[in-house]
XYZ file of C-alpha atoms in Angstrom:
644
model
C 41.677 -24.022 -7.506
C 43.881 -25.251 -5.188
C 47.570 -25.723 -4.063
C 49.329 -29.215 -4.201
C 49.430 -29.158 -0.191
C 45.029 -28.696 -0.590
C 45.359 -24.841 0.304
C 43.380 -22.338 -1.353
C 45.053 -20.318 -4.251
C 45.221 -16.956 -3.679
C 43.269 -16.507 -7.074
C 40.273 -18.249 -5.261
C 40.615 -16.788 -1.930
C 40.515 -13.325 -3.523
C 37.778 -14.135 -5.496
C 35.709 -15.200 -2.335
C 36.466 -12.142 -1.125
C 35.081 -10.002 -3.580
C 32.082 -12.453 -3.895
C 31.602 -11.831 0.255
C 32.135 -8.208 -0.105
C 29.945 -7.436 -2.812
C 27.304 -10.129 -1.119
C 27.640 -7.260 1.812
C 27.435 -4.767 -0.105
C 24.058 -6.120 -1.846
C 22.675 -6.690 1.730
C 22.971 -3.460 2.576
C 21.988 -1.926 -0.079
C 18.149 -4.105 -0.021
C 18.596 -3.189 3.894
C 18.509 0.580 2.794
C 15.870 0.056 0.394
C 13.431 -1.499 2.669
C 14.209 1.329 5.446
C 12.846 3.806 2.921
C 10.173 1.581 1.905
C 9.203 -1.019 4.750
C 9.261 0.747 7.485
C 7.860 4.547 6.459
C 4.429 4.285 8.403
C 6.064 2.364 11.443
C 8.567 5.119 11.401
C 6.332 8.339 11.550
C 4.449 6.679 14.782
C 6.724 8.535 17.408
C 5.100 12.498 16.035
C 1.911 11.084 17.148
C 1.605 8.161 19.059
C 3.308 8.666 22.855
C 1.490 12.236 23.191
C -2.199 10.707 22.453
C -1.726 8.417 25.261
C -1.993 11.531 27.316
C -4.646 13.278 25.054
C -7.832 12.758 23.972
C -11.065 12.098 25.815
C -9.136 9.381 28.380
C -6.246 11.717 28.938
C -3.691 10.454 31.175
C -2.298 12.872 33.738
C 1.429 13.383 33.136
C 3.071 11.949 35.871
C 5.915 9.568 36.496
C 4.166 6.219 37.449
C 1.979 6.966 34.117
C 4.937 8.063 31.896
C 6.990 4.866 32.577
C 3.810 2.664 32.007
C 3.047 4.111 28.464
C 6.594 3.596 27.650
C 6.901 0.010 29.263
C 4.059 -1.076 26.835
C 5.250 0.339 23.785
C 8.705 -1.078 23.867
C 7.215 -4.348 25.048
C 3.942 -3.950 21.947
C 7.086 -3.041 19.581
C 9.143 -6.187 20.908
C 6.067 -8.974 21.042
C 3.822 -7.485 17.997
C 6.754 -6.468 15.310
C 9.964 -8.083 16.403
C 7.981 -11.422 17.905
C 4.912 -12.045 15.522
C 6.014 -10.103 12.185
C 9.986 -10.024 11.851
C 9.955 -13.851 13.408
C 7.020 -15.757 12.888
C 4.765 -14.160 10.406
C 7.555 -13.672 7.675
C 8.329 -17.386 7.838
C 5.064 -17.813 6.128
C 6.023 -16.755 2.558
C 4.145 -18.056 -0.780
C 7.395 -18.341 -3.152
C 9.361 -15.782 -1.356
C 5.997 -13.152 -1.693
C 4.279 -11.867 1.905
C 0.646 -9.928 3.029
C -2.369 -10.829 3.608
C -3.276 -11.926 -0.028
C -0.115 -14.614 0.003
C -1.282 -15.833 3.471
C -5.035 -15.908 1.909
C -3.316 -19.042 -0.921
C -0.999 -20.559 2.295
C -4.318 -21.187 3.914
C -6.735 -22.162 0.383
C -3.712 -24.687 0.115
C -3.791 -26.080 3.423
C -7.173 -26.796 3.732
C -7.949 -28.567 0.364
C -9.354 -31.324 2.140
C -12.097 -29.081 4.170
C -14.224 -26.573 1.421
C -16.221 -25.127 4.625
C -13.474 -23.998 6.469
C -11.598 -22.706 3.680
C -14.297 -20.839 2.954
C -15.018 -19.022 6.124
C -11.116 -18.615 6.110
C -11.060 -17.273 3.102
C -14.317 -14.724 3.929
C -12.048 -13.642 7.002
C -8.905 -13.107 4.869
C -10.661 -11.025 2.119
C -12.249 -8.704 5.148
C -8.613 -8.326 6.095
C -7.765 -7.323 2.963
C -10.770 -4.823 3.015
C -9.974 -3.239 5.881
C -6.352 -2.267 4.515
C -8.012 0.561 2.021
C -9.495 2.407 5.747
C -6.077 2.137 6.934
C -4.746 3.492 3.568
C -6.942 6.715 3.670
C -5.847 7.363 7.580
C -2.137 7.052 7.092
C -1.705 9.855 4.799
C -3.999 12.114 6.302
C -2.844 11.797 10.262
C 1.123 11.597 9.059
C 1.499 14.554 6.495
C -1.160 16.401 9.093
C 0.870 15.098 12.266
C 4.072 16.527 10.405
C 3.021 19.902 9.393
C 1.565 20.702 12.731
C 5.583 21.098 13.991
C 4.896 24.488 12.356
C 2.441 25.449 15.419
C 6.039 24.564 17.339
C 8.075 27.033 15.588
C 5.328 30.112 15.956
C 1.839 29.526 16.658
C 1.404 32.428 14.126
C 1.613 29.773 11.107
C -1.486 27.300 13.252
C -4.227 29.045 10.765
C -1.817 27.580 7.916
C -1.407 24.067 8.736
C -4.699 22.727 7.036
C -3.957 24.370 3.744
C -0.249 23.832 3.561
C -1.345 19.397 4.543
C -3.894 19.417 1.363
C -0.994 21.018 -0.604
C 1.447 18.344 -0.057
C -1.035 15.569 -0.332
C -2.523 17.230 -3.793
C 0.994 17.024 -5.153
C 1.497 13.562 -4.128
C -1.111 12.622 -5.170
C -0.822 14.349 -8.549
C 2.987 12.494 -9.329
C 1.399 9.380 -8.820
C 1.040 8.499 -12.764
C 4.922 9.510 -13.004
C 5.548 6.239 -11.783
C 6.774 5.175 -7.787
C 10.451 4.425 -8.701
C 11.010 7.817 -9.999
C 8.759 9.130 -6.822
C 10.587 6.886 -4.428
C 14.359 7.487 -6.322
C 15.699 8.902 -2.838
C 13.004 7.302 -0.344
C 16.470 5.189 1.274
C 18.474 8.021 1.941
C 16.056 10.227 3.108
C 14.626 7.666 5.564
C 17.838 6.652 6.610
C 18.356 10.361 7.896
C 15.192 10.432 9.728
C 15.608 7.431 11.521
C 19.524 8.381 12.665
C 17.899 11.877 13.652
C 15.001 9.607 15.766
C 17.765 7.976 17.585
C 20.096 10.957 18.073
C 17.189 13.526 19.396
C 16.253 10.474 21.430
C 19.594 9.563 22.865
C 20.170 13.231 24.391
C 16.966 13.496 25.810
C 17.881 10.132 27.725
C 20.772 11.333 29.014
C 19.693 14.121 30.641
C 17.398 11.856 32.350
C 18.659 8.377 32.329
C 16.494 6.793 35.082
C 13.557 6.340 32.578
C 15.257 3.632 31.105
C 13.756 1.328 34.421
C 10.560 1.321 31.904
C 12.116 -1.452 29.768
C 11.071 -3.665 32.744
C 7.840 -4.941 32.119
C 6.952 -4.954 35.816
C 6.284 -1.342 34.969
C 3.369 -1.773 32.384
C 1.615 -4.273 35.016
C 1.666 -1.326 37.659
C 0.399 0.886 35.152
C -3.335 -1.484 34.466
C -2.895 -2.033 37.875
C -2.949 1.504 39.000
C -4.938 3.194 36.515
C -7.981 0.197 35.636
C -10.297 0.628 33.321
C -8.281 4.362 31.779
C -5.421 1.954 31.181
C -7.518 -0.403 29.015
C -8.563 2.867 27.105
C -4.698 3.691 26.389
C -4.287 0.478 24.846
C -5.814 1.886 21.993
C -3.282 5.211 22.007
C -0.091 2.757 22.617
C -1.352 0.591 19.507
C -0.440 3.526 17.292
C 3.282 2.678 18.094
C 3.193 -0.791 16.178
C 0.786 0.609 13.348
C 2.830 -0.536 10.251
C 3.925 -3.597 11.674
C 2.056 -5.622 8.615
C 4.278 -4.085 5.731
C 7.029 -5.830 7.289
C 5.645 -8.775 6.375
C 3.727 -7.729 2.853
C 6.675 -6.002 1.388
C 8.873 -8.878 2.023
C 8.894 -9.829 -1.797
C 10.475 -6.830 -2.516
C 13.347 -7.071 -0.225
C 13.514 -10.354 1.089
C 13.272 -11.592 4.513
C 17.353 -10.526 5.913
C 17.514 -7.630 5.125
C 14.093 -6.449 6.476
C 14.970 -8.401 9.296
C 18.401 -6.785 9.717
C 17.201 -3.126 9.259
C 14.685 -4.132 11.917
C 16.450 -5.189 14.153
C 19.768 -3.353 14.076
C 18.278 0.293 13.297
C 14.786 1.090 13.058
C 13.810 -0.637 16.487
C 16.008 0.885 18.023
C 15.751 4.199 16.910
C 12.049 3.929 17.770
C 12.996 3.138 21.075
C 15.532 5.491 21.661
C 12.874 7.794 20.485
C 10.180 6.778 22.213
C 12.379 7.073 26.050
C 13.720 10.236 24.899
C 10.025 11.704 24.630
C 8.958 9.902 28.255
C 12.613 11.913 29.740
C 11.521 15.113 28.270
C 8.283 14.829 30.032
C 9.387 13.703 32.983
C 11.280 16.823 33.012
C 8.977 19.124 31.527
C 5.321 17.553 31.614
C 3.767 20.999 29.924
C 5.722 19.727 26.447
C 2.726 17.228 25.935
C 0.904 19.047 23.361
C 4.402 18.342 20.993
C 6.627 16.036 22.791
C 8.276 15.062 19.977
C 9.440 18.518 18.107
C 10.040 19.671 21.969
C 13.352 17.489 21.522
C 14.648 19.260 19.284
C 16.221 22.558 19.618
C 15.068 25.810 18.669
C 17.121 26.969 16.087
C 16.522 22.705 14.573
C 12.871 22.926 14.574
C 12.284 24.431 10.980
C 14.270 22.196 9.054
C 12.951 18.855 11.727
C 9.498 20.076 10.474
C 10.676 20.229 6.849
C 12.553 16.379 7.507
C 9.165 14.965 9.203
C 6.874 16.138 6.330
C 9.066 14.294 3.641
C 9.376 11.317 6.010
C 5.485 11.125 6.349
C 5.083 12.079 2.502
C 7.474 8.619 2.231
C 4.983 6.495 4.917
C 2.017 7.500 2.297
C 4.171 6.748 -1.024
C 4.292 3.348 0.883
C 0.883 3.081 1.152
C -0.910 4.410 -2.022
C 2.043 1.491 -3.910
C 0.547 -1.092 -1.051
C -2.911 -0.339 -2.396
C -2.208 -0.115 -5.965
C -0.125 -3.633 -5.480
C -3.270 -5.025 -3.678
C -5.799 -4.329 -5.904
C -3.946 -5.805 -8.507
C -3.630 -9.053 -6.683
C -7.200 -8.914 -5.680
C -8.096 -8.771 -9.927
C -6.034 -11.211 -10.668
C -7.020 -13.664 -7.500
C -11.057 -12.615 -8.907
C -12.174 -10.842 -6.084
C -11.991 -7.664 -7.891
C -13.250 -6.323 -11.165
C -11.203 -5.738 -14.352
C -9.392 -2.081 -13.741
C -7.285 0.054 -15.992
C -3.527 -0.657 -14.999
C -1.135 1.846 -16.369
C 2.633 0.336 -16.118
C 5.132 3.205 -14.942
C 8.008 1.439 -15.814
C 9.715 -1.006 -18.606
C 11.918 -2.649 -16.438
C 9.649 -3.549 -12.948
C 6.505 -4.887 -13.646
C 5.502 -4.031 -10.127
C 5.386 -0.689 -10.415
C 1.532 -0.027 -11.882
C -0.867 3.009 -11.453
C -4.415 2.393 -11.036
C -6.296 6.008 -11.323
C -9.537 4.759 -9.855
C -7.864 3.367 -6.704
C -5.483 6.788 -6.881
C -7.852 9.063 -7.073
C -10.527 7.508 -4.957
C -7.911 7.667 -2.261
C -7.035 10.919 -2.812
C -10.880 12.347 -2.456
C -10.802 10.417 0.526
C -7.986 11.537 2.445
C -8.783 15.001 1.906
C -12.200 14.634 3.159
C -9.946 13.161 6.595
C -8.077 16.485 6.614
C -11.017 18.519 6.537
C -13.423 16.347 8.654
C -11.073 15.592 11.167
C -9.022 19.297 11.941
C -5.995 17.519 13.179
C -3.542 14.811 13.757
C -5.528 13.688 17.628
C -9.035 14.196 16.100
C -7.964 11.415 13.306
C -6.181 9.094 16.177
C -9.891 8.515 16.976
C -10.281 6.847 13.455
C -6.839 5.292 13.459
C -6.278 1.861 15.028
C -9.326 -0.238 14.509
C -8.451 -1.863 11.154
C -4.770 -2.446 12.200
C -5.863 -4.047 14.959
C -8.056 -6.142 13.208
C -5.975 -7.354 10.688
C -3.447 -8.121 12.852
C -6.050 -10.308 14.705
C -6.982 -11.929 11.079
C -3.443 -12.551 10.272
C -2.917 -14.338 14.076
C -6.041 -16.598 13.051
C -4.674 -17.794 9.861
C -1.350 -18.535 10.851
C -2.536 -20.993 13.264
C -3.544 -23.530 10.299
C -0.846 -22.135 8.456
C 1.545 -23.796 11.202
C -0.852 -26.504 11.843
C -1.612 -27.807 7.972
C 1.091 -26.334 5.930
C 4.054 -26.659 8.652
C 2.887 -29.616 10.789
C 3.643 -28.369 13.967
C 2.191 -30.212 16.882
C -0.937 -28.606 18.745
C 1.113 -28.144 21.828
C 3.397 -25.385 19.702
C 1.120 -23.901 17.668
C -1.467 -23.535 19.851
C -0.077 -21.222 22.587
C 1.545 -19.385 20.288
C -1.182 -18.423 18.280
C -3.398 -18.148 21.199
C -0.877 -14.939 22.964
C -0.475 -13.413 19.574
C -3.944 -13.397 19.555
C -5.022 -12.466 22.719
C -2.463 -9.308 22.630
C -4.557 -8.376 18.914
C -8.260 -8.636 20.377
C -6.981 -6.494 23.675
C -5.715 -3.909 21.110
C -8.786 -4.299 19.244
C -11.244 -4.318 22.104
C -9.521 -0.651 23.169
C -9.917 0.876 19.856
C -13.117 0.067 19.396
C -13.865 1.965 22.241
C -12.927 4.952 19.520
C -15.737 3.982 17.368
C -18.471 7.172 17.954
C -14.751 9.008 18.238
C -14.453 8.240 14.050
C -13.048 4.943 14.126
C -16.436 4.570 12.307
C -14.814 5.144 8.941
C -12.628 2.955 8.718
C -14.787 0.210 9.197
C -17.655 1.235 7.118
C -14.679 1.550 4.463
C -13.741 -1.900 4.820
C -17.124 -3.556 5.196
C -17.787 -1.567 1.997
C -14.885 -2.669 0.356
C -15.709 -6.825 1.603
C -19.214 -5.788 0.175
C -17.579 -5.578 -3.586
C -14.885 -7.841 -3.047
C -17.220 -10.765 -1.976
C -19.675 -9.861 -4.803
C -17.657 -9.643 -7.325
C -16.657 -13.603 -6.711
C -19.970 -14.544 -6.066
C -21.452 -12.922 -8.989
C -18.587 -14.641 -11.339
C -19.461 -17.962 -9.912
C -23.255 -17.776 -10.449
C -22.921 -16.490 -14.451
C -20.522 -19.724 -14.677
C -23.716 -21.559 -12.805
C -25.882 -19.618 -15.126
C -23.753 -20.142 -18.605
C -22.749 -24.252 -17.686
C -26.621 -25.612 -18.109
C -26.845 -24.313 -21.674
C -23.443 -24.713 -22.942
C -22.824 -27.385 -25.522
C -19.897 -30.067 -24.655
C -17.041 -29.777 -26.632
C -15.869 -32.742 -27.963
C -19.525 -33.757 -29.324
C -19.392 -30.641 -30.667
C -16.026 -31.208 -32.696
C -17.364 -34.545 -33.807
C -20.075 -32.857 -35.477
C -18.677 -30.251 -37.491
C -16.306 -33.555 -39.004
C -19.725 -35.170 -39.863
C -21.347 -31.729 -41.400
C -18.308 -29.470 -41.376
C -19.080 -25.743 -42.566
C -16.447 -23.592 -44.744
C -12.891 -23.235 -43.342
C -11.385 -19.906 -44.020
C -8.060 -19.059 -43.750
C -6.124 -17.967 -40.105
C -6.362 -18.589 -36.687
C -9.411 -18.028 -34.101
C -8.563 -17.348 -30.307
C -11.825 -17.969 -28.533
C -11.097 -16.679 -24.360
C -13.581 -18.384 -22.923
C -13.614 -19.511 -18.860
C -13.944 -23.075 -19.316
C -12.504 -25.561 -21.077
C -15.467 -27.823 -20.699
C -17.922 -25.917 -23.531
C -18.414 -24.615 -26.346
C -17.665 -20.820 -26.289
C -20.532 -18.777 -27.036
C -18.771 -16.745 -28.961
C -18.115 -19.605 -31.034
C -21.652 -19.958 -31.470
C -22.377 -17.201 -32.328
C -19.819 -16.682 -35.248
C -21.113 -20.077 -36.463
C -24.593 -19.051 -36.247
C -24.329 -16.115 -37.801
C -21.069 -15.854 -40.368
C -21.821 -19.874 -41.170
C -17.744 -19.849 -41.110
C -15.065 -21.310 -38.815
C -11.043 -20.668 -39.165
C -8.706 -22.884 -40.351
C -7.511 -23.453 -37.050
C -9.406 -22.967 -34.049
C -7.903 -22.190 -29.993
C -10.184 -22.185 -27.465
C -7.824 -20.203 -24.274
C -8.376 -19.640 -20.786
C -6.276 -17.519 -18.183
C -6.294 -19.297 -15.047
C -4.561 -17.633 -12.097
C -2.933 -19.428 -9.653
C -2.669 -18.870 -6.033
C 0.823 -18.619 -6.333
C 3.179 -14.984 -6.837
C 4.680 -15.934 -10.308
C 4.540 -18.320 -13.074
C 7.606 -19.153 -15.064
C 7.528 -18.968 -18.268
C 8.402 -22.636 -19.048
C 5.051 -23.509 -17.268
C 3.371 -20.336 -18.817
C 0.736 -22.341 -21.877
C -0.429 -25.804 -21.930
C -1.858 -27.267 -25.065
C -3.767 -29.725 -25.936
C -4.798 -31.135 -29.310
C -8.617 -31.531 -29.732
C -8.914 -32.746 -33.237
C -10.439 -31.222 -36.371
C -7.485 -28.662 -35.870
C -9.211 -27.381 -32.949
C -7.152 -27.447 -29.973
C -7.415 -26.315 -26.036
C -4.920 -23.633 -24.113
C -4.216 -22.820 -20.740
C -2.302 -19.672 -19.662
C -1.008 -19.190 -16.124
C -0.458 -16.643 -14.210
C 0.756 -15.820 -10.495
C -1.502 -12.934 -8.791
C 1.581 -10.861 -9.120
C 2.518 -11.614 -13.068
C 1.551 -9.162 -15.811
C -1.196 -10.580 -18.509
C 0.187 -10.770 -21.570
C -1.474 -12.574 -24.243
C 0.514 -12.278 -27.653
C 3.822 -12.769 -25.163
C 2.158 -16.057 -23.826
C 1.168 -17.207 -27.409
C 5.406 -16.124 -28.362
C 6.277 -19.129 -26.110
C 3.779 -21.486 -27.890
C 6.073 -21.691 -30.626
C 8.427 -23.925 -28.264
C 5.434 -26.438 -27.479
C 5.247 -26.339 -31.929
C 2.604 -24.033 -32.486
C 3.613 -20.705 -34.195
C 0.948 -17.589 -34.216
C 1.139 -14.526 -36.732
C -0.665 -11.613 -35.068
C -1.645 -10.049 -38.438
C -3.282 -13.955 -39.387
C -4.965 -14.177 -35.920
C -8.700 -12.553 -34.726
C -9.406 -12.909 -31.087
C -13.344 -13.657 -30.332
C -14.911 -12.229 -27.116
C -17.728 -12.759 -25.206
C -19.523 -9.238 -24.165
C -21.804 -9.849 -21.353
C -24.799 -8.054 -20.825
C -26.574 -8.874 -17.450
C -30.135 -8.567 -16.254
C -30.620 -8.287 -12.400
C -33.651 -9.890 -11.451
C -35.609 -10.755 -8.642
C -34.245 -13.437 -6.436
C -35.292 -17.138 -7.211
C -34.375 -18.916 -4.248
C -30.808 -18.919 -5.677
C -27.754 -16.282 -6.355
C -27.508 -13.107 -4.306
C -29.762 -10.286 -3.282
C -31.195 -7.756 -6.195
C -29.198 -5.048 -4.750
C -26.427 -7.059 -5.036
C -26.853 -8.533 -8.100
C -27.361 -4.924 -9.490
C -23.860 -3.836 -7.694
C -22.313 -6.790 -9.519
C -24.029 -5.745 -13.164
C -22.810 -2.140 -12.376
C -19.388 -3.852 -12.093
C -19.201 -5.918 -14.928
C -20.597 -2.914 -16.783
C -17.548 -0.522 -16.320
C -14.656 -2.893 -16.055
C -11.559 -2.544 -18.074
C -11.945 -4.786 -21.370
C -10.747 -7.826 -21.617
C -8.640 -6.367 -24.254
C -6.412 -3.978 -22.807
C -6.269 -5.905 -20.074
C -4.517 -8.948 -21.771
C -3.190 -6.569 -23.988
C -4.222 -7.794 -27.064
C -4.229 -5.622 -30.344
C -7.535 -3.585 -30.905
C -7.398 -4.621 -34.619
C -7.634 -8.110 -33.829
C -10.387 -8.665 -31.715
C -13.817 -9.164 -32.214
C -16.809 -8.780 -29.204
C -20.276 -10.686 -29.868
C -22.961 -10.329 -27.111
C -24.793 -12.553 -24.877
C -27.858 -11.835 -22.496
C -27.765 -13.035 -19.110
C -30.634 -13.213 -16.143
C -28.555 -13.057 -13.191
């Protein structure tokens, strides 16, 4: 609306006022969210990380050269690593506004159409990547909560014999709340996060002041003198200093929760430099008192603060954890639906966010395995031994695949993409190369976790492509098939038949089998497959295709994104649009139950120990029924024998 002179009415300049205020508003609310959220493991570095540069078996001796080193390269890891390669680059690279590993894994599958062999090996890299995140998962719980609770040896080193008890306590009960669902868990994550991050800053802040001059280590000249002066021990720190940027990937994985601004604005406007703030007030309090090693960080605080800091720290690394048990329930869910991952029992938490899922084999698993940390490990510097290595190396993975990303999918020239790639990577394999110095030290576990973890993952996609290899020679083609049952065609009884079947090329064997044996067909017959696409989310408009085969047989595909719900009798509600109308109580589903026979290797397939892993699999996998959600008095399961 305008004004005869072309001003704006004051009707639509108040309107666009509101509309820019609430936008605000909306921004800042997402911004809050992702602080509690996003940035929970990143933000729990600072109880840990600055002290184990100057612990451990390559302690550092606490002096000033050293103390402005340490602090040079974490502000500068922090600035290249999170701010540089995550917050700019890495989060450009979104699959339909989605982020991680798994959304980089389709970017690249869709670049490289042209080149199977590459893809491939790309692929193989990716999925190790992804493997390596369920090590990291079981270290971040332990080493926070544990990192946290230790405070208590701060406030009187009477409560030390109580620290290992009152850590498997807290992780028990987070554990245990798991099934209640991670919105209600997570209902004041923001908030709470929010505090400990303006608490970072503000302990941080005073220290500084009381000794400003440590600021000089924002020069970078500073970390050079430090490798310069110290050699090969200042290699070996690499791998303590690394522990400030651990997190750094959810920035990028959680990004379809929040969206790319406001991650980017909390980022950059608060949580950076809180860390940093942090991070210099801990290097000032040493350089004034270098006996305040052993806890730097509750040393800033004040006496009479340290109780409730203690109390604030444990709920802030109880938050980091929440962030990662969700990341692992939200991975393995992708991973089932991509097919690198067996069928598992999903329970949905909530009727309003499909996103929010508990898996209790991936809960509980976790949970057996963090506590064996805790107990293993003693303490928050034993487990820095562990912690690093698969960071590291999926930071190095992601650096790989963003290189074709930027070469295939964005077409940028060699001279670009090239030397970018090529530092981000070279600052990943000198973080790697330091921690896996820490190998014999326990950073062991986490990689025997994720080679374990590729192990499955790469069998399980194997094994499904060889029983397709195995099923294709003796299935019958369709539409041969169709024309024979209109030459000889058996009785029709009334209803419908779903056939789910993984091709749409032959003739289900369930199929057969009903025919063989009940000499019957329905009136109307569907053959469906689920295909999942590489892509987060499938609207419903391009849910179902259908095609009419003749003989009232016809052929069905339903879509889904690796991050969209299965839902069966909702797909077939939206088949009514394309005219074809389904009555649940009229309607039997036909399955095909699987039995299969390791054998002994014909020059073909996998290994017999891994074809036995993969029958194990296939044995106790979630049925195809509740997994598509399809009514228990409806279906029907006829078995087939198969020689792997």
């Amino acid at each position: 609306m305008e004004d005869n002179n072309g001003t704006r009415g004051p009707a639509l300049a108040l309107h666009e006022h509101r509309g820019d205020r609430q936008g605000r508003r909306g921004l800042i609310g997402l911004s809050v969210g992702a602080i509690g959220v996003v940035f929970g493991d990143i933000g729990t570095s600072p109880l840990y990380a600055f002290k184990e540069s100057f612990g451990g078996a390559h302690a550092l001796p606490v002096h000033h050269d050293n103390v402005v080193g340490v602090l040079s390269l974490m502000a500068w890891a922090l600035f290249a690593i999170v701010t540089l390669k995550y917050v700019v680059l890495m989060m450009r690279a979104d699959n339909r506004g989605e982020g991680g590993i798994m959304a980089l894994m389709a970017l690249v599958r869709r670049s490289l159409d042209g080149d199977p062999k590459l893809r491939t090996a790309l692929l193989a890299l990716g999925m190790f990547g992804a493997a390596l995140f369920y090590g990291d998962g079981m270290i971040t719980p332990a080493i926070s909560v544990l990192s946290a609770v230790e405070g208590l040896e701060v406030v009187t080193p009477v409560l030390e014999p109580y620290v290992i008890p009152i850590t498997l306590i807290i992780i028990t009960a987070l554990f245990l709340v798991q099934h209640s669902g991670t919105g209600k868990v997570g209902a004041f994550f923001g908030p709470i996060t929010v505090v400990w991050f303006s608490v970072l800053g503000l302990m941080g802040l005073y220290s500084i002041l009381q000794y400003p001059s440590v600021l000089e280590a924002l020069n970078p000249w500073w970390g050079v003198r430090f490798f310069v002066g110290n050699g090969a021990l200042g290699f070996f720190v690499l791998g303590a200093v690394v522990l400030a940027v651990t997190g750094a990937e959810a920035l990028y994985a959680d990004m379809g929760h929040f969206g790319k601004r406001p991650i980017r604005l909390a980022w950059l406007w608060f949580v950076f430099p809180a860390l940093l703030l942090n991070y210099f007030g801990q290097g000032a309090l040493l350089l004034r008192q270098p006996d305040a090693i052993r806890h730097p960080f509750f040393h800033l605080a004040p006496e009479w603060a340290l109780l409730p800091l203690v109390l604030l720290a444990t709920m802030a690394t109880v938050i980091a954890s929440q962030a990662v048990i969700t990341g692992a329930y939200s991975v393995t869910r992708q991973a089932i639906q991509l097919g690198y991952c067996p069928r598992l029992m999903i329970e949905h938490t909530s009727e309003r966010e499909i996103g929010q899922v508990y898996l209790p084999w991936i809960n509980w698993g976790l949970y057996f395995a963090v506590v064996g940390l805790v107990l293993g490990f003693g303490s928050s510097s034993n487990l820095a031994g562990a912690y690093g290595i698969a960071v590291t190396a999926t930071m190095a993975i992601d650096s790989i695949l963003i290189f074709f990303v930027m070469r295939k999918l964005w077409n940028w020239p060699l001279f670009v993409a090239v030397p970018i790639s090529a530092l981000f990577l070279a600052v990943d394999l000198a973080f790697l190369s330091a921690n896996l110095l820490k190998v014999l030290d326990g950073g062991w576990f986490p990689v025997i976790v994720g080679i374990a973890v590729f192990v499955v993952m790469s069998t399980w996609k194997r094994g499904r492509e060889i029983l397709f290899e195995r099923l294709r020679p003796g299935a019958i083609a369709l539409q041969p098939f169709i024309t024979s049952l209109t030459l000889s065609p058996p009785a029709r009884v009334p209803g419908t038949a779903i056939f789910l079947t993984g091709s749409q090329e032959g003739v289900p064997h369930a199929l057969l089998h009903n025919l063989n044996h009940n000499k019957v067909l329905h009136e109307r017959v569907v053959l469906l497959t689920v295909r999942a696409e590489d892509i987060p989310h499938v609207p419903d408009s391009q849910r179902i295709e259908i095609q009419d085969l003749g003989d009232d047989f016809y052929g069905m595909l339903v879509h889904y994104g690796f991050k969209d719900e299965p839902d069966l009798p909702a797909a077939l509600e939206l088949a009514r649009e394309k005219g074809m109308e389904f009555s649940m109580l009229e309607t039997s589903f036909f399955l095909s139950r699987q039995t299969l026979v390791p054998i002994e290797s014909r020059g073909m397939g996998m290994a017999l120990w891994r074809e036995k892993i993969f029958a194990a699999m296939s044995r106790n996998a979630a049925s195809a029924t509740a997994f598509f959600k399809i009514p228990t008095n409806r279906v029907v399961e006829l078995g087939t024998r198969i020689e792997l």
